[in-house]
Amino acid sequence: MTALRLKGGRVVDPMQGVDEIRDVWIVDGRIVDAASAPADASEIDASGCVVMAGGIDMHTHIGGGKVNLSRLLLPEDHRAGGNPIALPANPLELASCGNCAPGTLATGYRYVEMGYTSAFEPAMVAANARHAHMEMGDIPILDHGAYVMLGNDELMLEMLARGEPFERIRDYMGWTIHATKAMGVKVVNPGGISAFKFNQRKLDVDQPHAHWQVTPRQVVHALARGLRELGVPHPLHIHGSNLGVAGNIQSTLETIAALDGLPGHLTHIQFHAYGTEGPKKFSSAALQLVEAVNAHPNISIDIGQVMFGQTVTASGDTMRQYAQSHLASPRKWIGADIECEAGCGVVPFRYREQSYVNALQWTIGLEIFLLMNDPWRVVLTTDHPNGGPFTSYPHLIRLLMDRSFREEQLAKLHPEVAAQSALRSITRELSLAEIAIMTRAGPARLLGLKDRGHLGVGAAADVVIYRDQPDREAMFTTPEYVFKDGALVARAGRITATPVGGTHFVEPDYDHGIEKTLRKHLGAHGSVNFDHLAIGHDELCSCCNGGRLLPSACFEAAA
């Protein structure tokens, strides 16, 4: 038995309604009450510190084909000028580097050094699921999972076009989630990736697909209903229509309406909250977006905050990546078609403070964060690496918690944005409890992770101890201690152990009769034999370097 007492820290645990000085007890990798802990438990003095559950990033591109393409496209991201980056001084760290698209090992090290213990890949292609799981399994320490992409696959669009019974579409979704060992479903530009292959360059929410004559509204509603009936905890993860387009707030509002009250999670919402006001016909629609989300309790969001500097945008949205490819910096990009399932576009980009559009994007994200009235429905993300690298989270947290610092940064921006931004009038500063919700408790609840994101009795002992400092960026950059399942994995910014992380997934029930249709379709159009597509438990464990399997229970769906 291993037992540890974290003594005298300020425990900030919104899921338990706790924000007070108290001890935290850990026995054999789980949180226990004091009565269950042995008298000879080791002690760590946490006085003067803030104790939180481990961070959970529910939207970060860390595994799969597009991530490798990003690395290949930017070799300069993995060098120091013309020279290789120096090898790590810590003997526990193997050579790995990169900032915009770091290697798998560096991804784990950098997340854990900041106090994150779980991360979720939001765009796994079914035909590429094994590779995605193997790549995530190569990331040390972090628990992980992925959302499988649907809604641009030819089979689903064909089923919708033929007017097949909804139950068959639902069972197809169930099989896909089960076969790929996914945590949920993501739809990217609903129907738009497929429409791009038929030479459409735009697809509005009620515009028919040129070939299938199916609209994004139909796709969104069918997928959201299917997940509800399958009992999958995480709502449909929605990358909406017209990402990055001026005036796309209308598409976002129509997408919310398309859900018709069903749960939906609107991802990287900053990129979908643009109006057409002003002389440049590009403006913030943050207030419209927030009013809509506040009025619809079925909706949750993550932000996709833009952070200034070099990054790379990597997305399944080939339509929009093609449209933005002329803005690539440096001037190179990759576009790819992925069989009859999806697509992929990788475009390097540098966000600049003196760019009117980039500066406005920065303010829009912060406005949404600060105007939302329910932190449980807002998740802190940069859509790594699309809005900026995940390593910028501490800087983002300071922007949200420190108004004077925010105003200093605002003054550096393009003068028209700095002078006119509504952000200047927002006085709110987020509290530690609100940050804990947006980075821990909220993502855990949205993903159905009952033993993560909190420090209640029975929870996994993913625990972070931060030295309480006025400079919140410094505080959240380097925790004093990070524990993963009770094991000390980082101390003062230095990795101390590299255990293998676990894999989260769900396995909904479905009618296996759908497999006959799938076998026929994949035999004609797929490159992988139907019998080889489904990933079993033993294989998943092998893909993930022997990490623990962490299945999440599906809820009992309403009839």
Coordinates of C-alpha atoms in Angstrom, one line a residue:
M1 CA 0.0 0.0 0.0
T2 CA 1.2 3.5 -0.9
A3 CA -0.3 6.3 1.1
L4 CA 0.2 10.1 1.0
R5 CA -1.2 13.1 2.8
L6 CA -1.2 16.5 1.0
K7 CA -1.4 18.7 4.0
G8 CA -2.8 22.2 4.5
G9 CA -3.4 23.3 0.9
R10 CA -6.3 25.4 -0.5
V11 CA -8.3 22.7 -2.3
V12 CA -10.3 24.1 -5.2
D13 CA -12.7 21.4 -6.3
P14 CA -15.8 22.9 -7.9
M15 CA -17.4 19.5 -8.6
Q16 CA -17.5 18.8 -4.8
G17 CA -18.3 22.5 -4.0
V18 CA -15.0 22.9 -2.2
D19 CA -12.8 25.9 -1.9
E20 CA -11.1 25.8 1.5
I21 CA -8.0 24.8 3.4
R22 CA -8.0 21.0 3.9
D23 CA -6.0 17.9 3.5
V24 CA -6.1 15.5 0.6
W25 CA -5.4 11.8 1.2
I26 CA -4.2 9.4 -1.5
V27 CA -4.1 5.6 -1.1
D28 CA -3.0 3.3 -3.9
G29 CA -3.8 5.8 -6.6
R30 CA -7.2 6.9 -5.4
I31 CA -8.6 9.7 -3.2
V32 CA -9.8 8.5 0.2
D33 CA -11.1 10.1 3.3
A34 CA -8.9 10.6 6.4
A35 CA -10.4 7.7 8.2
S36 CA -9.4 5.3 5.4
A37 CA -5.8 6.4 5.3
P38 CA -3.1 4.6 7.4
A39 CA -1.5 6.5 10.2
D40 CA 2.0 6.2 8.7
A41 CA 1.2 7.9 5.4
S42 CA 3.9 10.1 3.9
E43 CA 3.2 13.9 4.0
I44 CA 3.8 16.8 1.6
D45 CA 3.3 20.3 3.0
A46 CA 0.9 22.1 0.6
S47 CA 0.5 25.2 2.8
G48 CA 0.5 28.4 0.6
C49 CA -0.5 26.3 -2.4
V50 CA -3.6 25.6 -4.4
V51 CA -4.6 22.0 -4.9
M52 CA -6.6 21.0 -8.0
A53 CA -7.5 17.9 -9.9
G54 CA -5.3 17.2 -13.0
G55 CA -6.1 19.3 -16.0
I56 CA -8.2 17.8 -18.9
D57 CA -7.8 19.1 -22.4
M58 CA -10.8 17.9 -24.3
H59 CA -9.9 19.3 -27.7
T60 CA -6.2 19.0 -28.8
H61 CA -4.8 17.6 -32.0
I62 CA -2.2 15.2 -30.7
G63 CA -2.6 12.0 -32.8
G64 CA -3.3 10.9 -36.3
G65 CA -2.4 11.6 -39.8
K66 CA -2.8 15.4 -39.8
V67 CA -0.5 15.7 -36.8
N68 CA 2.3 13.8 -38.6
L69 CA 1.7 15.9 -41.8
S70 CA 2.1 19.0 -39.6
R71 CA 5.4 17.8 -38.3
L72 CA 6.6 16.9 -41.8
L73 CA 5.6 20.2 -43.2
L74 CA 7.4 22.2 -40.5
P75 CA 10.8 20.7 -39.9
E76 CA 12.0 24.1 -38.8
D77 CA 9.7 23.7 -35.8
H78 CA 12.0 20.9 -34.6
R79 CA 15.3 22.7 -35.0
A80 CA 17.1 25.6 -33.4
G81 CA 17.9 27.7 -36.4
G82 CA 20.0 25.5 -38.6
N83 CA 20.9 23.1 -35.7
P84 CA 19.2 20.3 -34.0
I85 CA 17.5 21.2 -30.7
A86 CA 19.7 20.2 -27.7
L87 CA 18.9 16.8 -26.1
P88 CA 17.0 17.0 -22.8
A89 CA 19.1 17.2 -19.7
N90 CA 16.7 15.0 -17.7
P91 CA 17.6 11.3 -18.2
L92 CA 13.9 10.4 -17.9
E93 CA 13.1 12.4 -21.0
L94 CA 13.8 10.9 -24.4
A95 CA 14.7 13.2 -27.3
S96 CA 11.6 14.9 -28.6
C97 CA 10.8 18.5 -29.5
G98 CA 8.6 20.9 -31.4
N99 CA 6.3 23.7 -30.4
C100 CA 3.5 24.0 -33.0
A101 CA 3.5 20.3 -33.6
P102 CA 5.6 18.6 -31.0
G103 CA 6.6 15.0 -31.1
T104 CA 4.5 12.5 -29.0
L105 CA 7.0 12.4 -26.2
A106 CA 7.4 16.2 -25.9
T107 CA 3.6 16.4 -25.9
G108 CA 3.3 14.3 -22.8
Y109 CA 6.2 16.0 -21.0
R110 CA 5.0 19.6 -21.7
Y111 CA 1.4 18.9 -20.8
V112 CA 2.3 17.2 -17.5
E113 CA 4.8 19.9 -16.6
M114 CA 1.8 22.3 -16.6
G115 CA -0.4 20.0 -14.5
Y116 CA -2.5 18.3 -17.2
T117 CA -3.1 14.6 -16.9
S118 CA -5.6 13.8 -19.7
A119 CA -5.9 15.0 -23.4
F120 CA -8.4 14.1 -26.1
E121 CA -7.8 14.0 -29.9
P122 CA -10.9 15.5 -31.6
A123 CA -10.6 14.2 -35.1
M124 CA -9.9 10.5 -35.6
V125 CA -10.7 9.0 -39.0
A126 CA -12.2 5.5 -38.8
A127 CA -9.9 4.1 -41.4
N128 CA -6.9 5.5 -39.5
A129 CA -8.1 4.7 -35.9
R130 CA -5.3 2.2 -35.2
H131 CA -2.6 4.7 -36.1
A132 CA -4.3 7.4 -34.0
H133 CA -4.4 5.1 -30.9
M134 CA -0.8 4.0 -31.4
E135 CA 0.3 7.6 -31.6
M136 CA -1.6 8.6 -28.5
G137 CA -0.3 5.5 -26.8
D138 CA 3.2 6.8 -27.5
I139 CA 2.5 9.9 -25.4
P140 CA 3.8 9.3 -21.9
I141 CA 1.9 9.8 -18.7
L142 CA -1.3 11.3 -20.2
D143 CA -4.6 9.5 -20.3
H144 CA -6.2 10.0 -23.7
G145 CA -9.1 9.3 -26.0
A146 CA -10.5 10.4 -29.4
Y147 CA -13.7 11.4 -31.2
V148 CA -14.3 9.6 -34.5
M149 CA -15.3 11.7 -37.5
L150 CA -18.7 11.1 -39.1
G151 CA -21.0 13.2 -41.3
N152 CA -18.8 13.4 -44.4
D153 CA -18.5 9.7 -44.9
E154 CA -20.2 8.6 -48.1
L155 CA -22.2 5.8 -46.5
M156 CA -24.0 8.1 -44.0
L157 CA -24.7 10.7 -46.6
E158 CA -26.1 8.0 -48.9
M159 CA -28.3 6.6 -46.1
L160 CA -29.7 10.0 -45.4
A161 CA -30.2 10.7 -49.1
R162 CA -32.1 7.4 -49.5
G163 CA -34.3 8.2 -46.5
E164 CA -33.3 5.0 -44.7
P165 CA -34.8 4.4 -41.3
F166 CA -33.1 6.4 -38.6
E167 CA -32.4 3.3 -36.6
R168 CA -30.0 2.1 -39.3
I169 CA -28.1 5.3 -39.2
R170 CA -27.9 5.1 -35.4
D171 CA -26.6 1.5 -35.5
Y172 CA -24.0 2.5 -38.1
M173 CA -22.8 5.2 -35.6
G174 CA -22.8 2.7 -32.8
W175 CA -20.7 0.2 -34.8
T176 CA -18.2 3.0 -35.8
I177 CA -17.8 4.1 -32.2
H178 CA -17.4 0.5 -31.1
A179 CA -15.0 -0.4 -33.8
T180 CA -12.7 2.6 -33.5
K181 CA -12.8 2.7 -29.6
A182 CA -13.8 6.3 -29.7
M183 CA -15.1 8.5 -26.9
G184 CA -17.7 10.2 -29.1
V185 CA -18.4 11.6 -32.5
K186 CA -17.1 14.7 -34.2
V187 CA -18.6 16.3 -37.3
V188 CA -16.4 18.7 -39.3
N189 CA -18.1 21.1 -41.7
P190 CA -21.2 18.8 -41.9
G191 CA -21.3 17.4 -45.4
G192 CA -18.8 20.1 -46.6
I193 CA -15.7 17.9 -46.8
S194 CA -17.7 15.5 -49.1
A195 CA -19.2 18.4 -51.1
F196 CA -15.7 19.8 -51.7
K197 CA -14.9 16.6 -53.6
F198 CA -17.9 17.4 -55.8
N199 CA -16.4 20.9 -56.5
Q200 CA -18.5 22.9 -54.1
R201 CA -16.6 25.6 -52.4
K202 CA -19.2 26.6 -49.8
L203 CA -22.0 24.8 -48.0
D204 CA -24.4 26.7 -45.8
V205 CA -26.5 25.0 -43.2
D206 CA -29.6 24.6 -45.4
Q207 CA -27.8 24.3 -48.7
P208 CA -28.0 20.9 -50.4
H209 CA -24.9 18.8 -51.1
A210 CA -24.4 18.9 -54.9
H211 CA -24.5 15.1 -55.2
W212 CA -26.4 13.7 -52.3
Q213 CA -28.9 16.6 -51.9
V214 CA -28.5 16.4 -48.1
T215 CA -28.1 19.5 -46.0
P216 CA -25.8 20.1 -43.0
R217 CA -28.9 20.6 -40.9
Q218 CA -29.9 17.0 -41.6
V219 CA -26.5 15.7 -40.9
V220 CA -26.1 17.6 -37.5
H221 CA -29.6 16.5 -36.3
A222 CA -29.1 12.9 -37.3
L223 CA -25.8 12.6 -35.5
A224 CA -26.9 14.4 -32.4
R225 CA -30.0 12.2 -32.2
G226 CA -28.0 9.1 -32.8
L227 CA -25.6 9.8 -29.9
R228 CA -28.5 10.6 -27.6
E229 CA -30.2 7.3 -28.4
L230 CA -26.9 5.3 -28.1
G231 CA -26.4 6.8 -24.6
V232 CA -22.9 8.3 -25.4
P233 CA -22.1 10.8 -22.7
H234 CA -20.3 13.4 -24.8
P235 CA -22.6 15.4 -27.0
L236 CA -22.0 15.7 -30.7
H237 CA -18.7 17.5 -31.1
I238 CA -19.4 20.1 -33.9
H239 CA -17.0 21.9 -36.1
G240 CA -19.6 24.0 -37.8
S241 CA -20.1 25.3 -41.3
N242 CA -18.1 28.2 -42.8
L243 CA -15.3 28.3 -40.3
G244 CA -13.4 31.6 -40.4
V245 CA -15.8 33.3 -42.8
A246 CA -17.0 36.8 -42.1
G247 CA -20.7 36.6 -41.2
N248 CA -20.5 33.0 -40.1
I249 CA -22.4 33.7 -36.9
Q250 CA -25.6 33.0 -38.9
S251 CA -24.3 29.5 -39.6
T252 CA -23.6 29.0 -35.9
L253 CA -27.1 30.1 -34.9
E254 CA -28.6 27.9 -37.5
T255 CA -26.5 24.9 -36.3
I256 CA -27.8 25.5 -32.8
A257 CA -31.4 25.5 -34.2
A258 CA -30.7 22.3 -36.1
L259 CA -30.0 20.5 -32.9
D260 CA -33.7 21.1 -31.9
G261 CA -32.8 20.9 -28.2
L262 CA -30.5 17.9 -28.5
P263 CA -27.1 18.2 -26.7
G264 CA -24.4 19.6 -28.8
H265 CA -20.8 20.8 -28.2
L266 CA -19.7 23.7 -30.5
T267 CA -15.9 23.4 -30.8
H268 CA -13.3 26.2 -31.4
I269 CA -16.3 28.6 -31.3
Q270 CA -14.1 31.7 -31.7
F271 CA -13.7 30.7 -35.3
H272 CA -17.4 30.7 -35.8
A273 CA -18.4 34.0 -34.1
Y274 CA -17.7 36.6 -36.9
G275 CA -20.0 39.3 -38.1
T276 CA -19.8 41.7 -41.1
E277 CA -20.1 45.1 -39.4
G278 CA -17.6 47.9 -39.9
P279 CA -15.6 49.2 -42.8
K280 CA -13.6 46.0 -43.1
K281 CA -16.8 43.9 -43.1
F282 CA -15.3 41.7 -40.4
S283 CA -16.5 42.1 -36.8
S284 CA -17.0 40.4 -33.5
A285 CA -20.3 38.5 -33.0
A286 CA -19.3 37.3 -29.6
L287 CA -22.3 38.9 -27.9
Q288 CA -24.8 37.3 -30.3
L289 CA -23.1 33.9 -29.8
V290 CA -23.1 34.2 -26.0
E291 CA -26.7 35.2 -25.9
A292 CA -27.6 32.2 -28.0
V293 CA -25.6 29.7 -25.9
N294 CA -26.8 31.2 -22.6
A295 CA -30.4 30.7 -23.9
H296 CA -29.8 27.1 -24.9
P297 CA -28.7 24.9 -22.0
N298 CA -28.3 22.0 -24.4
I299 CA -25.2 23.7 -25.8
S300 CA -21.6 23.7 -24.5
I301 CA -18.6 25.3 -26.2
D302 CA -14.8 25.3 -26.2
I303 CA -13.1 28.5 -27.4
G304 CA -10.2 27.8 -29.7
Q305 CA -8.5 31.0 -28.4
V306 CA -6.0 32.6 -30.9
M307 CA -2.5 33.2 -29.4
F308 CA 0.0 35.4 -31.2
G309 CA 3.0 33.8 -32.9
Q310 CA 3.8 30.9 -35.3
T311 CA 1.6 27.8 -35.4
V312 CA 0.1 25.4 -37.9
T313 CA -3.5 24.9 -38.6
A314 CA -4.5 21.2 -39.1
S315 CA -8.1 20.2 -39.8
G316 CA -10.3 17.7 -41.6
D317 CA -12.0 20.7 -43.2
T318 CA -10.4 20.5 -46.6
M319 CA -12.9 23.0 -48.0
R320 CA -11.9 25.8 -45.6
Q321 CA -8.2 24.9 -45.5
Y322 CA -8.1 25.1 -49.3
A323 CA -9.8 28.6 -49.1
Q324 CA -7.2 29.8 -46.6
S325 CA -4.1 28.2 -48.2
H326 CA -3.0 31.5 -49.8
L327 CA -2.5 32.9 -46.3
A328 CA 0.1 30.2 -45.4
S329 CA 3.1 31.4 -43.5
P330 CA 5.6 30.0 -44.4
R331 CA 4.2 29.6 -48.0
K332 CA 3.5 25.9 -48.1
W333 CA 0.5 23.7 -47.3
I334 CA -0.9 20.2 -47.7
G335 CA -4.4 19.0 -48.8
A336 CA -5.4 15.4 -48.8
D337 CA -8.5 13.3 -49.6
I338 CA -9.1 10.4 -47.2
E339 CA -11.0 7.7 -49.2
C340 CA -14.8 8.1 -48.8
E341 CA -14.6 9.2 -45.2
A342 CA -13.1 12.7 -44.8
G343 CA -10.2 15.0 -45.8
C344 CA -7.3 16.8 -44.3
G345 CA -5.7 20.3 -44.8
V346 CA -2.5 21.5 -43.1
V347 CA -1.7 25.2 -43.4
P348 CA 1.1 26.9 -41.4
F349 CA 0.1 30.3 -40.0
R350 CA 1.5 33.2 -38.0
Y351 CA -1.0 35.2 -35.9
R352 CA 0.2 38.8 -35.7
E353 CA -0.7 41.5 -33.2
Q354 CA -0.8 44.2 -35.8
S355 CA -3.1 42.3 -38.1
Y356 CA -6.6 43.6 -37.9
V357 CA -8.2 40.2 -38.4
N358 CA -5.9 38.3 -36.0
A359 CA -6.2 41.0 -33.3
L360 CA -10.0 40.8 -33.6
Q361 CA -9.9 37.0 -33.4
W362 CA -7.9 37.3 -30.1
T363 CA -10.4 39.7 -28.6
I364 CA -13.4 37.6 -29.7
G365 CA -12.2 34.5 -27.9
L366 CA -11.6 36.5 -24.7
E367 CA -15.0 38.2 -25.0
I368 CA -16.7 34.8 -25.2
F369 CA -14.8 33.5 -22.2
L370 CA -15.7 36.5 -20.1
L371 CA -19.3 37.0 -21.2
M372 CA -20.6 33.4 -20.7
N373 CA -22.6 33.1 -17.5
D374 CA -22.1 29.4 -17.0
P375 CA -18.5 28.3 -16.7
W376 CA -19.6 24.6 -16.7
R377 CA -20.4 25.0 -20.4
V378 CA -17.2 26.6 -21.5
V379 CA -13.9 24.7 -21.9
L380 CA -10.5 26.4 -22.1
T381 CA -8.8 25.5 -25.4
T382 CA -6.7 27.0 -28.2
D383 CA -7.7 24.2 -30.5
H384 CA -4.0 23.2 -30.4
P385 CA -2.3 23.9 -32.7
N386 CA -4.9 25.8 -34.8
G387 CA -5.3 28.8 -32.5
G388 CA -1.9 28.4 -30.8
P389 CA 0.1 25.7 -29.0
F390 CA -1.3 24.2 -25.8
T391 CA 1.9 25.5 -24.0
S392 CA 0.3 28.9 -24.1
Y393 CA -2.5 27.9 -21.7
P394 CA -0.8 29.6 -18.6
H395 CA -0.6 32.9 -20.6
L396 CA -4.3 32.5 -21.5
I397 CA -5.3 31.9 -17.9
R398 CA -3.5 35.1 -16.8
L399 CA -5.4 37.0 -19.5
L400 CA -8.7 35.7 -18.1
M401 CA -7.8 36.3 -14.4
D402 CA -5.9 39.6 -14.6
R403 CA -7.7 42.6 -16.2
S404 CA -4.8 45.0 -16.0
F405 CA -2.6 42.5 -17.8
R406 CA -5.3 42.0 -20.3
E407 CA -5.5 45.7 -21.0
E408 CA -1.7 45.9 -21.4
Q409 CA -1.9 43.2 -24.1
L410 CA -4.9 44.8 -25.7
A411 CA -2.9 48.1 -26.1
K412 CA -0.3 46.3 -28.2
L413 CA -2.8 45.3 -30.9
H414 CA -3.8 46.8 -34.2
P415 CA -4.9 50.3 -33.2
E416 CA -8.5 50.0 -34.6
V417 CA -9.1 46.8 -32.7
A418 CA -7.6 48.2 -29.5
A419 CA -9.7 51.4 -29.7
Q420 CA -13.0 49.7 -30.6
S421 CA -13.0 46.3 -28.9
A422 CA -15.8 45.5 -26.5
L423 CA -13.1 43.7 -24.4
R424 CA -12.1 47.1 -23.0
S425 CA -15.4 47.5 -21.1
I426 CA -15.4 43.9 -19.6
T427 CA -14.2 44.1 -16.0
R428 CA -14.7 40.5 -15.1
E429 CA -11.7 38.5 -13.8
L430 CA -12.2 34.7 -13.6
S431 CA -11.7 33.1 -10.3
L432 CA -9.6 30.0 -9.5
A433 CA -12.8 28.0 -9.1
E434 CA -13.9 29.1 -12.6
I435 CA -10.5 28.2 -14.1
A436 CA -10.8 24.8 -12.4
I437 CA -14.2 24.3 -13.9
M438 CA -13.1 25.2 -17.5
T439 CA -9.9 23.1 -17.3
R440 CA -11.0 20.2 -15.1
A441 CA -14.4 19.7 -13.8
G442 CA -16.3 20.9 -16.8
P443 CA -14.5 18.7 -19.4
A444 CA -14.8 15.7 -17.1
R445 CA -18.6 16.2 -16.8
L446 CA -19.0 16.7 -20.6
L447 CA -17.1 13.5 -21.3
G448 CA -18.8 11.4 -18.7
L449 CA -15.6 10.8 -16.7
K450 CA -17.1 10.2 -13.2
D451 CA -13.8 9.7 -11.4
R452 CA -11.8 12.5 -13.1
G453 CA -11.8 16.3 -12.8
H454 CA -12.4 16.3 -9.0
L455 CA -10.8 15.3 -5.7
G456 CA -13.8 13.5 -4.1
V457 CA -13.5 10.1 -2.4
G458 CA -13.0 7.4 -5.0
A459 CA -11.6 9.7 -7.7
A460 CA -8.4 8.9 -9.5
A461 CA -5.5 10.6 -7.8
D462 CA -4.7 13.0 -10.6
V463 CA -3.7 15.9 -8.4
V464 CA -1.7 19.1 -9.0
I465 CA -0.3 21.4 -6.4
Y466 CA 0.4 25.0 -7.6
R467 CA 2.3 27.6 -5.5
D468 CA -0.3 30.4 -5.1
Q469 CA 1.2 33.4 -6.9
P470 CA -0.1 36.8 -8.0
D471 CA 1.4 36.1 -11.4
R472 CA -1.1 33.5 -12.6
E473 CA 1.0 32.7 -15.7
A474 CA 4.0 31.7 -13.6
M475 CA 1.7 29.8 -11.2
F476 CA 0.1 27.7 -13.9
T477 CA 3.3 27.2 -15.9
T478 CA 5.2 25.3 -13.2
P479 CA 3.3 23.4 -10.5
E480 CA 5.1 22.4 -7.4
Y481 CA 3.9 18.8 -7.7
V482 CA 1.9 16.7 -10.3
F483 CA 0.6 13.3 -9.4
K484 CA -0.9 10.8 -11.9
D485 CA -2.9 8.0 -10.3
G486 CA -1.1 8.8 -7.1
A487 CA 2.5 8.6 -8.6
L488 CA 4.6 11.8 -8.6
V489 CA 5.3 12.5 -12.3
A490 CA 6.6 16.1 -12.2
R491 CA 8.2 18.2 -9.5
A492 CA 8.8 21.9 -10.1
G493 CA 8.8 21.6 -13.8
R494 CA 10.9 18.5 -14.0
I495 CA 9.5 15.1 -15.1
T496 CA 10.1 12.5 -12.3
A497 CA 8.4 9.4 -13.8
T498 CA 6.9 8.4 -17.1
P499 CA 4.1 5.8 -16.6
V500 CA 2.0 4.8 -19.5
G501 CA -1.3 6.6 -19.7
G502 CA -4.7 4.9 -20.1
T503 CA -7.2 5.0 -22.9
H504 CA -10.8 6.3 -22.5
F505 CA -13.5 5.0 -24.8
V506 CA -17.2 4.1 -24.9
E507 CA -18.9 0.9 -26.3
P508 CA -22.5 1.6 -27.1
D509 CA -25.0 -1.2 -27.9
Y510 CA -26.2 -1.4 -31.5
D511 CA -28.0 -3.8 -33.8
H512 CA -25.3 -6.0 -35.3
G513 CA -27.5 -6.5 -38.4
I514 CA -26.0 -3.2 -39.7
E515 CA -22.7 -5.1 -40.3
K516 CA -24.1 -6.7 -43.4
T517 CA -24.5 -3.3 -45.0
L518 CA -21.1 -2.2 -43.8
R519 CA -19.4 -5.3 -45.2
K520 CA -20.9 -4.7 -48.6
H521 CA -20.1 -0.9 -48.7
L522 CA -16.5 -1.3 -47.5
G523 CA -15.9 -4.2 -49.8
A524 CA -16.7 -1.9 -52.7
H525 CA -15.3 1.4 -51.5
G526 CA -12.9 0.8 -48.6
S527 CA -9.2 0.0 -48.6
V528 CA -9.3 -1.9 -45.3
N529 CA -11.1 -5.3 -45.1
F530 CA -14.3 -5.0 -42.9
D531 CA -13.0 -7.9 -40.7
H532 CA -9.9 -6.0 -39.9
L533 CA -11.4 -2.6 -39.0
A534 CA -12.7 -3.3 -35.5
I535 CA -10.2 -2.8 -32.7
G536 CA -10.5 -5.4 -29.9
H537 CA -9.6 -4.8 -26.2
D538 CA -6.3 -6.7 -26.4
E539 CA -5.3 -4.9 -29.6
L540 CA -6.2 -1.5 -28.1
C541 CA -4.0 -2.3 -25.1
S542 CA -1.2 -3.2 -27.4
C543 CA -1.6 -0.1 -29.5
C544 CA -1.4 2.0 -26.4
N545 CA 1.8 0.5 -25.0
G546 CA 0.0 -1.6 -22.4
G547 CA -1.8 1.3 -20.9
R548 CA -5.0 0.7 -18.9
L549 CA -8.3 0.5 -20.7
L550 CA -10.8 3.1 -19.2
P551 CA -14.2 2.4 -20.7
S552 CA -16.8 5.1 -19.8
A553 CA -20.4 3.9 -19.1
C554 CA -23.1 4.9 -21.6
F555 CA -26.3 6.3 -20.0
E556 CA -29.6 4.6 -20.4
A557 CA -31.0 6.4 -23.4
A558 CA -34.7 7.4 -23.6
A559 CA -36.8 5.4 -25.9

